[in-house]
PDB file of C-alpha atoms in Angstrom:
ATOM      1  CA  UNK S   8      -0.108   0.099   0.056  1.00 52.00           C
ATOM      2  CA  UNK S   9       1.557   3.412  -0.735  1.00 70.00           C
ATOM      3  CA  UNK S  10       0.760   5.874   1.701  1.00 79.00           C
ATOM      4  CA  UNK S  11      -0.033   9.647   0.958  1.00 82.00           C
ATOM      5  CA  UNK S  12       2.960  11.991   1.234  1.00 89.00           C
ATOM      6  CA  UNK S  13       2.781  14.559   4.096  1.00 87.00           C
ATOM      7  CA  UNK S  14       2.941  18.052   3.371  1.00 83.00           C
ATOM      8  CA  UNK S  15       5.081  19.552   6.178  1.00 89.00           C
ATOM      9  CA  UNK S  16       4.333  21.870   8.374  1.00 93.00           C
ATOM     10  CA  UNK S  17       5.756  24.684  10.298  1.00 97.00           C
ATOM     11  CA  UNK S  18       5.534  25.042  14.383  1.00 97.00           C
ATOM     12  CA  UNK S  19       6.432  29.022  15.085  1.00 97.00           C
ATOM     13  CA  UNK S  20       7.114  28.242  18.561  1.00 96.00           C
ATOM     14  CA  UNK S  21       7.290  31.869  19.579  1.00 91.00           C
ATOM     15  CA  UNK S  22       3.395  31.740  19.141  1.00 92.00           C
ATOM     16  CA  UNK S  23       2.593  28.786  20.740  1.00 93.00           C
ATOM     17  CA  UNK S  24       1.559  28.120  24.447  1.00 91.00           C
ATOM     18  CA  UNK S  25       4.262  29.205  27.079  1.00 94.00           C
ATOM     19  CA  UNK S  26       4.909  27.101  29.939  1.00 95.00           C
ATOM     20  CA  UNK S  27       5.944  28.044  32.768  1.00 94.00           C
ATOM     21  CA  UNK S  28       9.785  26.555  34.631  1.00 92.00           C
ATOM     22  CA  UNK S  29       9.551  28.449  37.679  1.00 85.00           C
ATOM     23  CA  UNK S  30       9.465  32.121  38.254  1.00 86.00           C
ATOM     24  CA  UNK S  31      12.178  33.525  35.690  1.00 94.00           C
ATOM     25  CA  UNK S  32      11.792  30.700  33.026  1.00 96.00           C
ATOM     26  CA  UNK S  33       9.622  29.681  30.475  1.00 96.00           C
ATOM     27  CA  UNK S  34       9.412  26.650  27.894  1.00 97.00           C
ATOM     28  CA  UNK S  35       7.663  26.176  24.687  1.00 97.00           C
ATOM     29  CA  UNK S  36       7.255  22.578  23.069  1.00 97.00           C
ATOM     30  CA  UNK S  37       6.663  20.890  19.862  1.00 97.00           C
ATOM     31  CA  UNK S  38       7.993  17.840  18.218  1.00 97.00           C
ATOM     32  CA  UNK S  39       8.506  15.509  15.140  1.00 97.00           C
ATOM     33  CA  UNK S  40       7.169  11.535  15.169  1.00 97.00           C
ATOM     34  CA  UNK S  41      10.236  10.848  17.172  1.00 97.00           C
ATOM     35  CA  UNK S  42      11.668  13.281  18.988  1.00 98.00           C
ATOM     36  CA  UNK S  43      10.701  16.775  20.926  1.00 97.00           C
ATOM     37  CA  UNK S  44      12.077  20.141  21.235  1.00 98.00           C
ATOM     38  CA  UNK S  45      12.189  22.473  23.554  1.00 98.00           C
ATOM     39  CA  UNK S  46      12.672  26.078  23.515  1.00 98.00           C
ATOM     40  CA  UNK S  47      13.400  27.504  26.850  1.00 98.00           C
ATOM     41  CA  UNK S  48      13.818  30.901  27.641  1.00 97.00           C
ATOM     42  CA  UNK S  49      15.311  32.227  31.174  1.00 97.00           C
ATOM     43  CA  UNK S  50      16.594  35.218  33.131  1.00 97.00           C
ATOM     44  CA  UNK S  51      19.910  35.587  34.531  1.00 97.00           C
ATOM     45  CA  UNK S  52      19.681  32.898  37.836  1.00 96.00           C
ATOM     46  CA  UNK S  53      16.689  31.124  36.436  1.00 97.00           C
ATOM     47  CA  UNK S  54      16.864  27.193  37.115  1.00 96.00           C
ATOM     48  CA  UNK S  55      15.248  24.515  36.346  1.00 96.00           C
ATOM     49  CA  UNK S  56      15.088  20.618  36.420  1.00 96.00           C
ATOM     50  CA  UNK S  57      15.682  18.163  33.029  1.00 96.00           C
ATOM     51  CA  UNK S  58      14.035  15.032  33.851  1.00 95.00           C
ATOM     52  CA  UNK S  59      14.469  12.402  31.207  1.00 95.00           C
ATOM     53  CA  UNK S  60      14.559   8.609  30.926  1.00 96.00           C
ATOM     54  CA  UNK S  61      17.526   8.440  27.939  1.00 96.00           C
ATOM     55  CA  UNK S  62      19.811  11.068  26.946  1.00 97.00           C
ATOM     56  CA  UNK S  63      19.338  14.334  26.138  1.00 97.00           C
ATOM     57  CA  UNK S  64      20.997  17.269  24.325  1.00 98.00           C
ATOM     58  CA  UNK S  65      20.819  20.963  25.476  1.00 98.00           C
ATOM     59  CA  UNK S  66      22.510  24.130  23.341  1.00 98.00           C
ATOM     60  CA  UNK S  67      23.335  27.142  24.079  1.00 98.00           C
ATOM     61  CA  UNK S  68      23.336  28.789  20.657  1.00 95.00           C
ATOM     62  CA  UNK S  69      23.862  32.265  21.994  1.00 93.00           C
ATOM     63  CA  UNK S  70      26.911  33.609  24.498  1.00 94.00           C
ATOM     64  CA  UNK S  71      25.349  32.784  27.505  1.00 95.00           C
ATOM     65  CA  UNK S  72      25.313  29.543  28.751  1.00 96.00           C
ATOM     66  CA  UNK S  73      24.356  27.734  31.960  1.00 98.00           C
ATOM     67  CA  UNK S  74      25.352  25.768  35.222  1.00 98.00           C
ATOM     68  CA  UNK S  75      24.595  22.528  34.660  1.00 98.00           C
ATOM     69  CA  UNK S  76      24.628  20.014  37.821  1.00 98.00           C
ATOM     70  CA  UNK S  77      24.079  16.061  37.608  1.00 96.00           C
ATOM     71  CA  UNK S  78      24.605  13.728  40.319  1.00 93.00           C
ATOM     72  CA  UNK S  79      27.566  15.011  42.238  1.00 89.00           C
ATOM     73  CA  UNK S  80      28.981  16.443  39.082  1.00 93.00           C
ATOM     74  CA  UNK S  81      29.210  20.409  38.769  1.00 96.00           C
ATOM     75  CA  UNK S  82      30.119  21.616  35.072  1.00 97.00           C
ATOM     76  CA  UNK S  83      29.994  25.375  33.549  1.00 97.00           C
ATOM     77  CA  UNK S  84      28.836  25.182  30.265  1.00 98.00           C
ATOM     78  CA  UNK S  85      29.867  28.147  28.580  1.00 97.00           C
ATOM     79  CA  UNK S  86      27.516  29.949  25.551  1.00 96.00           C
ATOM     80  CA  UNK S  87      27.577  28.499  22.106  1.00 97.00           C
ATOM     81  CA  UNK S  88      28.553  24.885  23.478  1.00 98.00           C
ATOM     82  CA  UNK S  89      26.147  21.537  22.959  1.00 98.00           C
ATOM     83  CA  UNK S  90      25.775  19.176  26.023  1.00 98.00           C
ATOM     84  CA  UNK S  91      24.802  15.784  25.720  1.00 98.00           C
ATOM     85  CA  UNK S  92      22.725  15.059  29.674  1.00 98.00           C
ATOM     86  CA  UNK S  93      22.568  11.681  30.935  1.00 97.00           C
ATOM     87  CA  UNK S  94      19.632   9.910  31.777  1.00 96.00           C
ATOM     88  CA  UNK S  95      18.155  10.921  35.140  1.00 96.00           C
ATOM     89  CA  UNK S  96      17.571  14.691  36.544  1.00 96.00           C
ATOM     90  CA  UNK S  97      20.115  17.445  35.213  1.00 97.00           C
ATOM     91  CA  UNK S  98      19.792  20.970  37.468  1.00 97.00           C
ATOM     92  CA  UNK S  99      20.148  23.654  35.318  1.00 98.00           C
ATOM     93  CA  UNK S 100      20.763  27.549  35.867  1.00 97.00           C
ATOM     94  CA  UNK S 101      21.100  30.383  33.207  1.00 98.00           C
ATOM     95  CA  UNK S 102      24.426  32.305  33.459  1.00 97.00           C
ATOM     96  CA  UNK S 103      22.560  35.388  31.528  1.00 96.00           C
ATOM     97  CA  UNK S 104      19.128  36.015  30.305  1.00 97.00           C
ATOM     98  CA  UNK S 105      18.922  33.743  26.972  1.00 96.00           C
ATOM     99  CA  UNK S 106      17.720  30.862  25.340  1.00 97.00           C
ATOM    100  CA  UNK S 107      17.969  27.512  25.743  1.00 98.00           C
ATOM    101  CA  UNK S 108      16.813  24.562  23.382  1.00 98.00           C
ATOM    102  CA  UNK S 109      16.560  20.524  24.346  1.00 98.00           C
ATOM    103  CA  UNK S 110      16.081  18.154  21.675  1.00 98.00           C
ATOM    104  CA  UNK S 111      15.507  14.470  23.329  1.00 96.00           C
ATOM    105  CA  UNK S 112      13.534  11.236  21.778  1.00 96.00           C
ATOM    106  CA  UNK S 113       9.694  11.700  22.294  1.00 93.00           C
ATOM    107  CA  UNK S 114       9.372   8.624  24.585  1.00 87.00           C
ATOM    108  CA  UNK S 115      12.249  10.144  26.714  1.00 92.00           C
ATOM    109  CA  UNK S 116      10.955  13.412  28.622  1.00 85.00           C
ATOM    110  CA  UNK S 117       9.625  13.089  31.813  1.00 86.00           C
ATOM    111  CA  UNK S 118       6.995  15.178  32.378  1.00 87.00           C
ATOM    112  CA  UNK S 119       3.428  15.857  30.595  1.00 86.00           C
ATOM    113  CA  UNK S 120       4.219  19.431  28.928  1.00 93.00           C
ATOM    114  CA  UNK S 121       1.842  18.465  25.493  1.00 94.00           C
ATOM    115  CA  UNK S 122       4.218  19.639  22.396  1.00 96.00           C
ATOM    116  CA  UNK S 123       2.078  22.756  20.563  1.00 96.00           C
ATOM    117  CA  UNK S 124       1.650  20.812  17.258  1.00 96.00           C
ATOM    118  CA  UNK S 125       0.236  17.181  18.542  1.00 95.00           C
ATOM    119  CA  UNK S 126      -2.680  16.781  16.910  1.00 94.00           C
ATOM    120  CA  UNK S 127      -0.776  16.393  14.061  1.00 94.00           C
ATOM    121  CA  UNK S 128       0.704  12.924  15.276  1.00 94.00           C
ATOM    122  CA  UNK S 129      -2.647  11.699  16.914  1.00 93.00           C
ATOM    123  CA  UNK S 130      -2.169   9.059  13.888  1.00 93.00           C
ATOM    124  CA  UNK S 131       1.669   8.070  13.622  1.00 93.00           C
ATOM    125  CA  UNK S 132       2.971   8.353   9.808  1.00 94.00           C
ATOM    126  CA  UNK S 133       3.767   4.438   8.823  1.00 94.00           C
ATOM    127  CA  UNK S 134       6.522   5.771   6.416  1.00 94.00           C
ATOM    128  CA  UNK S 135       8.490   7.545   9.377  1.00 96.00           C
ATOM    129  CA  UNK S 136      11.088   4.967  10.601  1.00 93.00           C
ATOM    130  CA  UNK S 137      10.706   3.927  14.197  1.00 93.00           C
ATOM    131  CA  UNK S 138      14.029   4.961  16.203  1.00 93.00           C
ATOM    132  CA  UNK S 139      14.776   1.625  17.613  1.00 90.00           C
ATOM    133  CA  UNK S 140      16.828   1.130  21.066  1.00 92.00           C
ATOM    134  CA  UNK S 141      18.855   4.132  21.429  1.00 94.00           C
ATOM    135  CA  UNK S 142      22.538   3.546  21.865  1.00 95.00           C
ATOM    136  CA  UNK S 143      24.485   2.617  24.773  1.00 94.00           C
ATOM    137  CA  UNK S 144      27.039   5.642  25.922  1.00 95.00           C
ATOM    138  CA  UNK S 145      30.284   4.246  27.227  1.00 93.00           C
ATOM    139  CA  UNK S 146      31.436   7.671  28.189  1.00 91.00           C
ATOM    140  CA  UNK S 147      29.992   8.622  31.501  1.00 91.00           C
ATOM    141  CA  UNK S 148      28.004  12.040  32.799  1.00 95.00           C
ATOM    142  CA  UNK S 149      27.603  15.422  30.835  1.00 97.00           C
ATOM    143  CA  UNK S 150      29.749  16.026  27.599  1.00 97.00           C
ATOM    144  CA  UNK S 151      30.452  19.557  26.343  1.00 97.00           C
ATOM    145  CA  UNK S 152      30.739  20.317  22.612  1.00 96.00           C
ATOM    146  CA  UNK S 153      31.846  23.703  21.866  1.00 97.00           C
ATOM    147  CA  UNK S 154      29.804  24.857  18.502  1.00 96.00           C
ATOM    148  CA  UNK S 155      33.503  26.406  17.748  1.00 94.00           C
ATOM    149  CA  UNK S 156      35.210  23.160  17.514  1.00 92.00           C
ATOM    150  CA  UNK S 157      32.827  21.440  14.848  1.00 90.00           C
ATOM    151  CA  UNK S 158      34.361  21.285  11.230  1.00 85.00           C
ATOM    152  CA  UNK S 159      32.561  20.461   8.478  1.00 82.00           C
ATOM    153  CA  UNK S 160      31.928  17.678   7.193  1.00 85.00           C
ATOM    154  CA  UNK S 161      32.459  15.913  10.514  1.00 84.00           C
ATOM    155  CA  UNK S 162      30.459  18.235  12.700  1.00 88.00           C
ATOM    156  CA  UNK S 163      27.056  16.448  13.361  1.00 94.00           C
ATOM    157  CA  UNK S 164      26.825  15.674  17.135  1.00 96.00           C
ATOM    158  CA  UNK S 165      24.642  12.993  17.994  1.00 97.00           C
ATOM    159  CA  UNK S 166      23.014  11.854  21.550  1.00 97.00           C
ATOM    160  CA  UNK S 167      21.954   8.104  22.216  1.00 96.00           C
ATOM    161  CA  UNK S 168      19.228   8.479  19.909  1.00 95.00           C
ATOM    162  CA  UNK S 169      19.122  11.066  17.795  1.00 97.00           C
ATOM    163  CA  UNK S 170      21.821  13.362  15.195  1.00 97.00           C
ATOM    164  CA  UNK S 171      21.511  16.664  14.650  1.00 97.00           C
ATOM    165  CA  UNK S 172      23.626  19.177  11.965  1.00 96.00           C
ATOM    166  CA  UNK S 173      24.367  22.747  12.747  1.00 96.00           C
ATOM    167  CA  UNK S 174      24.359  25.021   9.651  1.00 95.00           C
ATOM    168  CA  UNK S 175      25.675  28.863  10.448  1.00 95.00           C
ATOM    169  CA  UNK S 176      26.650  31.569   7.823  1.00 94.00           C
ATOM    170  CA  UNK S 177      26.235  35.289   6.790  1.00 94.00           C
ATOM    171  CA  UNK S 178      24.046  36.981   4.575  1.00 94.00           C
ATOM    172  CA  UNK S 179      22.121  35.389   1.988  1.00 91.00           C
ATOM    173  CA  UNK S 180      22.640  31.773   0.436  1.00 92.00           C
ATOM    174  CA  UNK S 181      23.334  31.305  -3.218  1.00 90.00           C
ATOM    175  CA  UNK S 182      20.175  30.671  -4.917  1.00 92.00           C
ATOM    176  CA  UNK S 183      22.843  29.067  -7.803  1.00 93.00           C
ATOM    177  CA  UNK S 184      24.061  26.567  -4.919  1.00 93.00           C
ATOM    178  CA  UNK S 185      20.856  25.478  -2.892  1.00 93.00           C
ATOM    179  CA  UNK S 186      20.165  21.414  -2.354  1.00 94.00           C
ATOM    180  CA  UNK S 187      17.233  20.199  -3.003  1.00 96.00           C
ATOM    181  CA  UNK S 188      16.819  16.778  -2.264  1.00 96.00           C
ATOM    182  CA  UNK S 189      14.483  13.802  -0.031  1.00 96.00           C
ATOM    183  CA  UNK S 190      14.687  11.327   2.354  1.00 96.00           C
ATOM    184  CA  UNK S 191      13.218   8.066   2.051  1.00 94.00           C
ATOM    185  CA  UNK S 192      12.145   6.857   5.685  1.00 94.00           C
ATOM    186  CA  UNK S 193      12.918   9.547   8.261  1.00 94.00           C
ATOM    187  CA  UNK S 194      11.522  13.185   9.121  1.00 97.00           C
ATOM    188  CA  UNK S 195      14.048  16.179   9.177  1.00 98.00           C
ATOM    189  CA  UNK S 196      13.163  18.643  12.000  1.00 98.00           C
ATOM    190  CA  UNK S 197      14.446  22.522  10.913  1.00 98.00           C
ATOM    191  CA  UNK S 198      14.852  24.894  14.010  1.00 98.00           C
ATOM    192  CA  UNK S 199      15.329  28.727  12.783  1.00 98.00           C
ATOM    193  CA  UNK S 200      17.945  29.776  15.926  1.00 98.00           C
ATOM    194  CA  UNK S 201      18.761  33.237  14.303  1.00 97.00           C
ATOM    195  CA  UNK S 202      17.804  34.912  10.978  1.00 97.00           C
ATOM    196  CA  UNK S 203      14.916  34.351   9.000  1.00 97.00           C
ATOM    197  CA  UNK S 204      14.594  31.046   6.452  1.00 97.00           C
ATOM    198  CA  UNK S 205      12.685  30.342   3.306  1.00 97.00           C
ATOM    199  CA  UNK S 206      11.791  26.437   3.239  1.00 98.00           C
ATOM    200  CA  UNK S 207      11.205  24.594  -0.484  1.00 97.00           C
ATOM    201  CA  UNK S 208       8.815  22.371  -0.221  1.00 97.00           C
ATOM    202  CA  UNK S 209       8.288  20.061  -3.090  1.00 96.00           C
ATOM    203  CA  UNK S 210       6.087  16.095  -3.027  1.00 94.00           C
ATOM    204  CA  UNK S 211       6.825  14.553  -5.482  1.00 93.00           C
ATOM    205  CA  UNK S 212       4.283  13.530  -8.639  1.00 92.00           C
ATOM    206  CA  UNK S 213       2.590   9.842  -8.456  1.00 89.00           C
ATOM    207  CA  UNK S 214       0.556   8.088 -10.653  1.00 90.00           C
ATOM    208  CA  UNK S 215      -2.491   9.526  -8.457  1.00 89.00           C
ATOM    209  CA  UNK S 216      -3.308  12.576  -9.598  1.00 92.00           C
ATOM    210  CA  UNK S 217      -5.427  13.225  -6.768  1.00 91.00           C
ATOM    211  CA  UNK S 218      -2.654  13.569  -4.378  1.00 89.00           C
ATOM    212  CA  UNK S 219      -0.594  16.179  -6.442  1.00 92.00           C
ATOM    213  CA  UNK S 220      -0.125  18.890  -4.039  1.00 93.00           C
ATOM    214  CA  UNK S 221       1.678  22.595  -5.263  1.00 95.00           C
ATOM    215  CA  UNK S 222       4.883  23.579  -4.192  1.00 96.00           C
ATOM    216  CA  UNK S 223       5.231  25.572  -0.986  1.00 96.00           C
ATOM    217  CA  UNK S 224       7.980  28.276   0.123  1.00 97.00           C
ATOM    218  CA  UNK S 225       7.479  28.645   3.839  1.00 97.00           C
ATOM    219  CA  UNK S 226       8.911  31.705   5.639  1.00 98.00           C
ATOM    220  CA  UNK S 227      10.552  31.041   8.844  1.00 98.00           C
ATOM    221  CA  UNK S 228      11.408  33.574  11.649  1.00 97.00           C
ATOM    222  CA  UNK S 229      13.607  32.666  14.346  1.00 97.00           C
ATOM    223  CA  UNK S 230      11.923  30.378  17.293  1.00 98.00           C
ATOM    224  CA  UNK S 231      10.096  28.502  14.403  1.00 98.00           C
ATOM    225  CA  UNK S 232      10.448  24.473  13.528  1.00 98.00           C
ATOM    226  CA  UNK S 233       9.543  22.980  10.214  1.00 98.00           C
ATOM    227  CA  UNK S 234       9.114  19.409   9.851  1.00 98.00           C
ATOM    228  CA  UNK S 235       9.718  17.866   6.537  1.00 98.00           C
ATOM    229  CA  UNK S 236       8.517  14.432   6.237  1.00 96.00           C
ATOM    230  CA  UNK S 237       9.784  11.647   4.416  1.00 96.00           C
ATOM    231  CA  UNK S 238       9.860  11.728   0.310  1.00 95.00           C
ATOM    232  CA  UNK S 239       9.120  15.623   0.488  1.00 96.00           C
ATOM    233  CA  UNK S 240      12.499  17.289  -1.667  1.00 97.00           C
ATOM    234  CA  UNK S 241      13.312  20.232   0.485  1.00 97.00           C
ATOM    235  CA  UNK S 242      16.198  22.539   0.549  1.00 97.00           C
ATOM    236  CA  UNK S 243      16.691  26.132   2.311  1.00 97.00           C
ATOM    237  CA  UNK S 244      17.697  29.440   1.940  1.00 96.00           C
ATOM    238  CA  UNK S 245      18.433  32.000   4.365  1.00 96.00           C
ATOM    239  CA  UNK S 246      16.989  35.661   3.578  1.00 95.00           C
ATOM    240  CA  UNK S 247      18.421  38.701   4.073  1.00 93.00           C
ATOM    241  CA  UNK S 248      21.713  40.495   5.570  1.00 92.00           C
ATOM    242  CA  UNK S 249      22.864  39.270   8.977  1.00 93.00           C
ATOM    243  CA  UNK S 250      23.687  35.719  11.012  1.00 96.00           C
ATOM    244  CA  UNK S 251      21.843  32.330  10.263  1.00 97.00           C
ATOM    245  CA  UNK S 252      21.490  29.210  12.038  1.00 97.00           C
ATOM    246  CA  UNK S 253      19.360  26.329  11.869  1.00 97.00           C
ATOM    247  CA  UNK S 254      19.913  23.267  13.455  1.00 97.00           C
ATOM    248  CA  UNK S 255      18.737  19.983  11.415  1.00 98.00           C
ATOM    249  CA  UNK S 256      17.764  17.456  14.042  1.00 98.00           C
ATOM    250  CA  UNK S 257      17.116  13.529  13.171  1.00 98.00           C
ATOM    251  CA  UNK S 258      15.774  10.778  15.264  1.00 97.00           C
ATOM    252  CA  UNK S 259      17.481   8.045  15.224  1.00 95.00           C
ATOM    253  CA  UNK S 260      20.625   9.397  14.348  1.00 96.00           C
ATOM    254  CA  UNK S 261      21.173   9.664  10.505  1.00 95.00           C
ATOM    255  CA  UNK S 262      22.804   6.338   9.332  1.00 93.00           C
ATOM    256  CA  UNK S 263      24.395   7.800   6.074  1.00 94.00           C
ATOM    257  CA  UNK S 264      26.178  10.264   8.364  1.00 95.00           C
ATOM    258  CA  UNK S 265      27.459   7.615  10.410  1.00 95.00           C
ATOM    259  CA  UNK S 266      28.998   5.907   7.289  1.00 94.00           C
ATOM    260  CA  UNK S 267      30.628   8.345   5.959  1.00 95.00           C
ATOM    261  CA  UNK S 268      32.198   9.291   9.799  1.00 94.00           C
ATOM    262  CA  UNK S 269      30.460  12.765   9.799  1.00 96.00           C
ATOM    263  CA  UNK S 270      29.222  11.788  13.483  1.00 96.00           C
ATOM    264  CA  UNK S 271      31.719  14.241  15.322  1.00 92.00           C
ATOM    265  CA  UNK S 272      31.583  11.791  18.789  1.00 95.00           C
ATOM    266  CA  UNK S 273      30.302   8.668  17.341  1.00 95.00           C
ATOM    267  CA  UNK S 274      33.335   7.357  19.202  1.00 95.00           C
ATOM    268  CA  UNK S 275      31.532   7.904  22.226  1.00 96.00           C
ATOM    269  CA  UNK S 276      28.525   5.012  21.661  1.00 96.00           C
ATOM    270  CA  UNK S 277      28.868   1.328  21.400  1.00 89.00           C
ATOM    271  CA  UNK S 278      27.923  -0.253  17.869  1.00 71.00           C
TER     272      UNK S 278
END
């Protein structure tokens, strides 16, 4: 049976319900089929506890970082750093007024905050491959990966059950060098962190013309998550001058990147 191709959806996190994390911090949540994205804003000194049954990623994309405490270890996380948090409880305190981004597998977070786009997954998409069992990390504790140390193409950190691709550049993307492509059986989440973007989406034609869809060109401001389903041809360009930061999210980790040796910290995991 051939399943219809879902068109993809944009979740503007700045327009989604805000959930308080104490007095001085708040969370906005969206999801893909296999992953959760939390946009967490806090004032200097604000704190919260991240609880998960599996690993999570915590990203300080701005210059201000946070202090992290897990078990007996306390670590200072500088700005522009990716932290891999172990399963369990990690206390997080904002060093300054900023935004932190938390990512993890859909079943790992231990709270009942509903994603803003939960209705989109009332029925699972059968074309999205199941995440499978998470990998086992053989490096204990919190691990930090400074963003400035990531060098392409091996610049794609992973956790036990997801991987990311960090995209950063200034000014316009060259429209003569875009990269339209699709994925056979996994979703891509593209989180706009800084700058304005335009997502180009095309659903390929099949024999059933009643399922054909128009091309879509979707404007994505900062703090928006584009979820791109399997088989949708897509590419993204930054608009305007200034900094552009886009975070691509995959769950499970991209098998093709693993095979090419493009995962920066794959040696941390058993296979």
